[in-house]
Short mmCIF file of N, CA, C and O and ligand atoms in Angstrom, two decimals:
data_model
loop_
_atom_site.label_atom_id
_atom_site.label_comp_id
_atom_site.label_asym_id
_atom_site.label_seq_id
_atom_site.Cartn_x
_atom_site.Cartn_y
_atom_site.Cartn_z
N UNK A 538 147.52 125.13 48.10
CA UNK A 538 147.13 124.95 49.50
C UNK A 538 147.11 123.45 49.83
O UNK A 538 146.61 122.65 49.05
N UNK A 539 147.65 123.07 50.99
CA UNK A 539 147.65 121.64 51.33
C UNK A 539 146.23 121.15 51.59
O UNK A 539 145.38 121.89 52.08
N UNK A 540 146.00 119.89 51.25
CA UNK A 540 144.69 119.30 51.47
C UNK A 540 144.67 118.56 52.80
O UNK A 540 145.64 117.91 53.16
N UNK A 541 143.57 118.69 53.50
CA UNK A 541 143.44 117.97 54.77
C UNK A 541 143.28 116.48 54.50
O UNK A 541 143.85 115.65 55.19
N UNK A 542 142.48 116.16 53.49
CA UNK A 542 142.28 114.76 53.10
C UNK A 542 142.50 114.60 51.62
O UNK A 542 142.09 115.46 50.83
N UNK A 543 143.14 113.49 51.25
CA UNK A 543 143.44 113.22 49.85
C UNK A 543 142.16 113.16 49.02
O UNK A 543 142.10 113.63 47.88
N UNK A 544 141.09 112.61 49.62
CA UNK A 544 139.84 112.43 48.90
C UNK A 544 138.92 113.65 49.01
O UNK A 544 137.86 113.66 48.39
N UNK A 545 139.32 114.64 49.81
CA UNK A 545 138.44 115.77 50.06
C UNK A 545 137.25 115.39 50.93
O UNK A 545 136.24 116.08 50.94
N UNK A 546 137.37 114.27 51.65
CA UNK A 546 136.30 113.82 52.54
C UNK A 546 135.18 113.10 51.81
O UNK A 546 134.10 112.94 52.33
N UNK A 547 135.45 112.67 50.58
CA UNK A 547 134.41 112.03 49.78
C UNK A 547 134.83 110.61 49.38
O UNK A 547 136.02 110.31 49.37
N UNK A 548 133.85 109.81 49.06
CA UNK A 548 134.12 108.48 48.51
C UNK A 548 133.70 108.49 47.05
O UNK A 548 133.00 109.39 46.60
N UNK A 549 134.13 107.47 46.33
CA UNK A 549 133.73 107.36 44.93
C UNK A 549 134.68 108.09 44.02
O UNK A 549 135.87 108.22 44.32
N UNK A 550 134.17 108.57 42.90
CA UNK A 550 135.03 109.16 41.88
C UNK A 550 135.53 110.54 42.30
O UNK A 550 135.03 111.15 43.23
N UNK A 551 136.53 111.02 41.57
CA UNK A 551 137.23 112.24 41.94
C UNK A 551 136.43 113.50 41.59
O UNK A 551 136.39 114.45 42.34
N UNK A 552 135.83 113.48 40.41
CA UNK A 552 135.18 114.71 39.96
C UNK A 552 133.71 114.55 39.71
O UNK A 552 133.14 113.48 39.88
N UNK A 553 133.08 115.63 39.34
CA UNK A 553 131.67 115.58 38.99
C UNK A 553 130.76 115.81 40.17
O UNK A 553 131.20 115.93 41.31
N UNK A 554 129.48 115.85 39.86
CA UNK A 554 128.50 116.18 40.87
C UNK A 554 127.83 114.90 41.36
O UNK A 554 127.44 114.06 40.56
N UNK A 555 127.71 114.79 42.68
CA UNK A 555 127.05 113.63 43.27
C UNK A 555 125.56 113.91 43.40
O UNK A 555 125.15 115.06 43.60
N UNK A 556 124.76 112.85 43.33
CA UNK A 556 123.35 113.02 43.65
C UNK A 556 123.21 113.14 45.16
O UNK A 556 124.05 112.67 45.91
N UNK A 557 122.15 113.77 45.61
CA UNK A 557 121.98 114.02 47.03
C UNK A 557 121.20 112.93 47.72
O UNK A 557 120.39 112.24 47.11
N UNK A 558 121.46 112.77 49.01
CA UNK A 558 120.67 111.88 49.85
C UNK A 558 120.22 112.68 51.07
O UNK A 558 120.87 113.63 51.47
N UNK A 559 119.09 112.30 51.62
CA UNK A 559 118.58 112.97 52.80
C UNK A 559 119.19 112.35 54.05
O UNK A 559 119.25 111.12 54.18
N UNK A 560 119.64 113.19 54.96
CA UNK A 560 120.15 112.70 56.25
C UNK A 560 118.99 112.12 57.05
O UNK A 560 117.90 112.71 57.09
N UNK A 561 119.22 110.95 57.66
CA UNK A 561 118.17 110.28 58.43
C UNK A 561 117.78 111.08 59.66
O UNK A 561 116.63 111.08 60.08
N UNK A 562 118.76 111.76 60.25
CA UNK A 562 118.52 112.45 61.52
C UNK A 562 117.92 113.85 61.32
O UNK A 562 116.93 114.19 61.94
N UNK A 563 118.55 114.66 60.44
CA UNK A 563 118.14 116.07 60.34
C UNK A 563 117.46 116.41 59.03
O UNK A 563 116.86 117.47 58.90
N UNK A 564 117.57 115.52 58.01
CA UNK A 564 116.88 115.77 56.75
C UNK A 564 117.64 116.59 55.76
O UNK A 564 117.14 116.84 54.67
N UNK A 565 118.86 117.01 56.11
CA UNK A 565 119.66 117.81 55.19
C UNK A 565 120.03 116.99 53.96
O UNK A 565 120.29 115.79 54.07
N UNK A 566 120.03 117.64 52.79
CA UNK A 566 120.44 116.96 51.57
C UNK A 566 121.96 117.05 51.46
O UNK A 566 122.53 118.14 51.47
N UNK A 567 122.61 115.88 51.43
CA UNK A 567 124.07 115.78 51.41
C UNK A 567 124.49 115.01 50.16
O UNK A 567 123.81 114.08 49.77
N UNK A 568 125.59 115.40 49.51
CA UNK A 568 126.08 114.61 48.38
C UNK A 568 126.35 113.17 48.82
O UNK A 568 126.88 112.94 49.91
N UNK A 569 125.96 112.24 47.95
CA UNK A 569 126.07 110.81 48.29
C UNK A 569 127.49 110.40 48.68
O UNK A 569 127.70 109.60 49.59
N UNK A 570 128.48 110.98 47.99
CA UNK A 570 129.87 110.64 48.28
C UNK A 570 130.37 111.19 49.59
O UNK A 570 131.42 110.78 50.09
N UNK A 571 129.66 112.15 50.15
CA UNK A 571 130.11 112.79 51.38
C UNK A 571 129.35 112.27 52.59
O UNK A 571 129.82 112.36 53.72
N UNK A 572 128.16 111.71 52.37
CA UNK A 572 127.35 111.22 53.48
C UNK A 572 127.89 109.89 53.97
O UNK A 572 128.61 109.19 53.26
N UNK A 573 127.56 109.55 55.20
CA UNK A 573 127.98 108.28 55.79
C UNK A 573 126.79 107.35 55.84
O UNK A 573 125.73 107.71 56.33
N UNK A 574 126.97 106.13 55.33
CA UNK A 574 125.89 105.15 55.33
C UNK A 574 126.14 104.14 56.44
O UNK A 574 127.23 103.58 56.54
N UNK A 575 125.12 103.91 57.24
CA UNK A 575 125.19 102.91 58.31
C UNK A 575 124.14 101.85 58.01
O UNK A 575 122.97 102.16 57.90
N UNK A 576 124.60 100.61 57.85
CA UNK A 576 123.69 99.51 57.54
C UNK A 576 123.64 98.56 58.72
O UNK A 576 124.67 98.20 59.28
N UNK A 577 122.43 98.20 59.13
CA UNK A 577 122.29 97.27 60.24
C UNK A 577 121.11 96.34 59.98
O UNK A 577 120.24 96.65 59.18
N UNK A 578 121.12 95.20 60.68
CA UNK A 578 120.04 94.23 60.56
C UNK A 578 118.98 94.51 61.61
O UNK A 578 119.30 94.68 62.78
N UNK A 579 117.72 94.55 61.18
CA UNK A 579 116.62 94.79 62.09
C UNK A 579 115.69 93.59 62.04
O UNK A 579 115.25 93.17 60.98
N UNK A 580 115.42 93.03 63.23
CA UNK A 580 114.51 91.90 63.32
C UNK A 580 113.07 92.40 63.27
O UNK A 580 112.76 93.49 63.76
N UNK A 581 112.20 91.60 62.67
CA UNK A 581 110.80 92.01 62.54
C UNK A 581 110.00 91.72 63.81
O UNK A 581 108.89 92.21 63.96
N UNK A 582 110.57 90.89 64.71
CA UNK A 582 109.86 90.60 65.96
C UNK A 582 110.70 91.13 67.13
O UNK A 582 111.88 91.44 66.99
N UNK A 583 110.06 91.20 68.30
CA UNK A 583 110.72 91.70 69.50
C UNK A 583 111.90 90.79 69.89
O UNK A 583 111.88 89.59 69.62
N UNK A 584 112.92 91.37 70.53
CA UNK A 584 114.17 90.65 70.81
C UNK A 584 113.95 89.40 71.67
O UNK A 584 114.47 88.33 71.37
N UNK A 585 113.13 89.53 72.74
CA UNK A 585 112.92 88.40 73.65
C UNK A 585 112.11 87.30 72.97
O UNK A 585 112.41 86.10 73.13
N UNK A 586 111.09 87.71 72.21
CA UNK A 586 110.27 86.73 71.48
C UNK A 586 111.11 86.06 70.40
O UNK A 586 111.02 84.83 70.19
N UNK A 587 111.95 86.85 69.74
CA UNK A 587 112.81 86.32 68.69
C UNK A 587 113.75 85.26 69.21
O UNK A 587 113.99 84.25 68.55
N UNK A 588 114.28 85.48 70.42
CA UNK A 588 115.21 84.51 71.02
C UNK A 588 114.49 83.19 71.31
O UNK A 588 115.02 82.11 71.03
N UNK A 589 113.27 83.30 71.85
CA UNK A 589 112.49 82.09 72.16
C UNK A 589 112.18 81.31 70.89
O UNK A 589 112.27 80.08 70.86
N UNK A 590 111.79 82.04 69.84
CA UNK A 590 111.47 81.39 68.57
C UNK A 590 112.71 80.70 67.99
O UNK A 590 112.64 79.58 67.48
N UNK A 591 113.86 81.38 68.09
CA UNK A 591 115.10 80.82 67.55
C UNK A 591 115.51 79.56 68.31
O UNK A 591 116.01 78.60 67.73
N UNK A 592 115.29 79.60 69.64
CA UNK A 592 115.62 78.42 70.46
C UNK A 592 114.74 77.23 70.11
O UNK A 592 115.17 76.08 70.18
N UNK A 593 113.48 77.51 69.74
CA UNK A 593 112.57 76.42 69.38
C UNK A 593 112.77 75.95 67.94
O UNK A 593 112.07 75.06 67.48
N UNK A 594 113.71 76.56 67.22
CA UNK A 594 114.08 76.07 65.90
C UNK A 594 113.44 76.82 64.75
O UNK A 594 113.62 76.44 63.59
N UNK A 595 112.71 77.90 65.04
CA UNK A 595 112.07 78.67 63.96
C UNK A 595 113.08 79.63 63.33
O UNK A 595 114.06 80.02 63.97
N UNK A 596 112.83 79.97 62.09
CA UNK A 596 113.67 80.96 61.41
C UNK A 596 112.99 82.32 61.55
O UNK A 596 111.87 82.52 61.09
N UNK A 597 113.67 83.23 62.22
CA UNK A 597 113.10 84.55 62.48
C UNK A 597 113.54 85.50 61.36
O UNK A 597 114.74 85.64 61.11
N UNK A 598 112.58 86.13 60.67
CA UNK A 598 112.97 87.03 59.58
C UNK A 598 113.59 88.32 60.09
O UNK A 598 113.21 88.84 61.14
N UNK A 599 114.58 88.80 59.35
CA UNK A 599 115.17 90.11 59.66
C UNK A 599 115.55 90.76 58.34
O UNK A 599 115.74 90.09 57.34
N UNK A 600 115.60 92.06 58.34
CA UNK A 600 115.94 92.75 57.10
C UNK A 600 116.97 93.84 57.36
O UNK A 600 117.13 94.31 58.49
N UNK A 601 117.66 94.22 56.27
CA UNK A 601 118.70 95.24 56.36
C UNK A 601 118.09 96.62 56.25
O UNK A 601 117.22 96.85 55.41
N UNK A 602 118.54 97.53 57.09
CA UNK A 602 118.11 98.93 57.02
C UNK A 602 119.35 99.79 56.83
O UNK A 602 120.31 99.70 57.61
N UNK A 603 119.34 100.60 55.76
CA UNK A 603 120.45 101.51 55.51
C UNK A 603 120.03 102.93 55.88
O UNK A 603 118.96 103.38 55.50
N UNK A 604 120.88 103.59 56.63
CA UNK A 604 120.61 104.97 57.02
C UNK A 604 121.75 105.84 56.54
O UNK A 604 122.92 105.46 56.62
N UNK A 605 121.40 107.02 56.05
CA UNK A 605 122.40 107.97 55.59
C UNK A 605 122.50 109.10 56.60
O UNK A 605 121.48 109.60 57.09
N UNK A 606 123.72 109.50 56.90
CA UNK A 606 123.93 110.59 57.85
C UNK A 606 124.80 111.66 57.21
O UNK A 606 125.78 111.33 56.52
N UNK A 607 124.45 112.94 57.42
CA UNK A 607 125.35 114.02 57.03
C UNK A 607 126.52 114.00 58.02
O UNK A 607 126.46 113.35 59.06
N UNK A 608 127.60 114.70 57.68
CA UNK A 608 128.80 114.65 58.50
C UNK A 608 128.54 115.15 59.92
O UNK A 608 128.98 114.54 60.90
N UNK A 609 127.77 116.24 60.04
CA UNK A 609 127.49 116.80 61.37
C UNK A 609 126.81 115.78 62.25
O UNK A 609 127.20 115.58 63.41
N UNK A 610 125.80 115.10 61.71
CA UNK A 610 125.05 114.13 62.50
C UNK A 610 125.88 112.87 62.75
O UNK A 610 125.77 112.27 63.81
N UNK A 611 126.70 112.47 61.77
CA UNK A 611 127.53 111.28 61.94
C UNK A 611 128.51 111.47 63.08
O UNK A 611 128.74 110.54 63.88
N UNK A 612 129.07 112.67 63.21
CA UNK A 612 130.00 112.95 64.30
C UNK A 612 129.24 113.08 65.61
O UNK A 612 129.64 112.53 66.64
N UNK A 613 128.10 113.77 65.57
CA UNK A 613 127.33 114.00 66.79
C UNK A 613 126.82 112.70 67.39
O UNK A 613 126.76 112.56 68.62
N UNK A 614 126.45 111.74 66.55
CA UNK A 614 125.92 110.47 67.04
C UNK A 614 127.00 109.38 67.15
O UNK A 614 126.68 108.21 67.31
N UNK A 615 128.27 109.78 67.04
CA UNK A 615 129.43 108.89 67.21
C UNK A 615 129.49 107.76 66.18
O UNK A 615 129.94 106.66 66.48
N UNK A 616 128.95 108.01 64.97
CA UNK A 616 129.09 107.02 63.89
C UNK A 616 130.52 107.06 63.36
O UNK A 616 131.08 106.04 62.98
N UNK A 617 131.10 108.25 63.27
CA UNK A 617 132.50 108.43 62.88
C UNK A 617 133.16 109.32 63.93
O UNK A 617 132.48 110.01 64.69
N UNK A 618 134.49 109.27 63.96
CA UNK A 618 135.23 110.04 64.95
C UNK A 618 136.22 110.96 64.26
O UNK A 618 136.72 110.64 63.17
N UNK A 619 136.51 112.08 64.88
CA UNK A 619 137.55 112.97 64.38
C UNK A 619 138.89 112.32 64.70
O UNK A 619 139.12 111.90 65.84
N UNK A 620 139.75 112.21 63.66
CA UNK A 620 141.03 111.53 63.85
C UNK A 620 142.18 112.52 63.67
O UNK A 620 142.05 113.50 62.93
N UNK A 621 143.29 112.23 64.32
CA UNK A 621 144.46 113.07 64.20
C UNK A 621 145.07 112.93 62.82
O UNK A 621 144.74 112.00 62.07
N UNK A 622 145.95 113.85 62.48
CA UNK A 622 146.58 113.85 61.16
C UNK A 622 147.29 112.53 60.88
O UNK A 622 147.21 111.99 59.77
N UNK A 623 147.96 111.96 61.91
CA UNK A 623 148.66 110.69 61.74
C UNK A 623 147.68 109.55 61.52
O UNK A 623 147.90 108.67 60.69
N UNK A 624 146.57 109.58 62.27
CA UNK A 624 145.57 108.51 62.14
C UNK A 624 144.88 108.53 60.78
O UNK A 624 144.47 107.49 60.26
N UNK A 625 144.71 109.75 60.21
CA UNK A 625 144.04 109.85 58.91
C UNK A 625 144.84 109.20 57.80
O UNK A 625 144.29 108.82 56.78
N UNK A 626 146.17 109.09 58.01
CA UNK A 626 147.01 108.49 56.98
C UNK A 626 147.11 106.97 57.11
O UNK A 626 147.70 106.33 56.27
N UNK A 627 146.54 106.41 58.18
CA UNK A 627 146.52 104.96 58.31
C UNK A 627 145.56 104.37 57.30
O UNK A 627 144.51 104.95 57.00
N UNK A 628 145.89 103.17 56.81
CA UNK A 628 145.10 102.60 55.73
C UNK A 628 144.09 101.58 56.21
O UNK A 628 143.33 101.06 55.41
N UNK A 629 144.05 101.29 57.51
CA UNK A 629 143.09 100.31 58.01
C UNK A 629 141.68 100.91 58.06
O UNK A 629 141.49 102.10 57.93
N UNK A 630 140.71 100.03 58.28
CA UNK A 630 139.32 100.42 58.20
C UNK A 630 138.95 101.37 59.34
O UNK A 630 139.42 101.21 60.47
N UNK A 631 138.09 102.35 59.04
CA UNK A 631 137.66 103.33 60.03
C UNK A 631 136.64 102.69 60.96
O UNK A 631 135.71 102.04 60.51
N UNK A 632 136.82 102.88 62.26
CA UNK A 632 135.86 102.39 63.24
C UNK A 632 135.10 103.53 63.81
O UNK A 632 135.59 104.58 64.05
ZN1 ZN B 275 122.12 115.36 59.52
#
């Protein structure tokens, strides 16, 4: 049977069992290789206050937050998009 995706929709190694991660949105346990991770920087202070502090020369702390999404939630929240067969074969980075 033909495969829709060469990787089977997973990242990482080809075989074996992945450990599970909890989806940030719905809480479903998804294999790590199949879930989508979204990493973003979160400032510890409010945006307007942070801008004022930065303008006055202070260093405003911020930290990275990683969120895991199951495929259903990743598509529903527009983190990933459904692509056509031709687009899936393109090698550039997924937006
Ligand atoms: Zn989910």
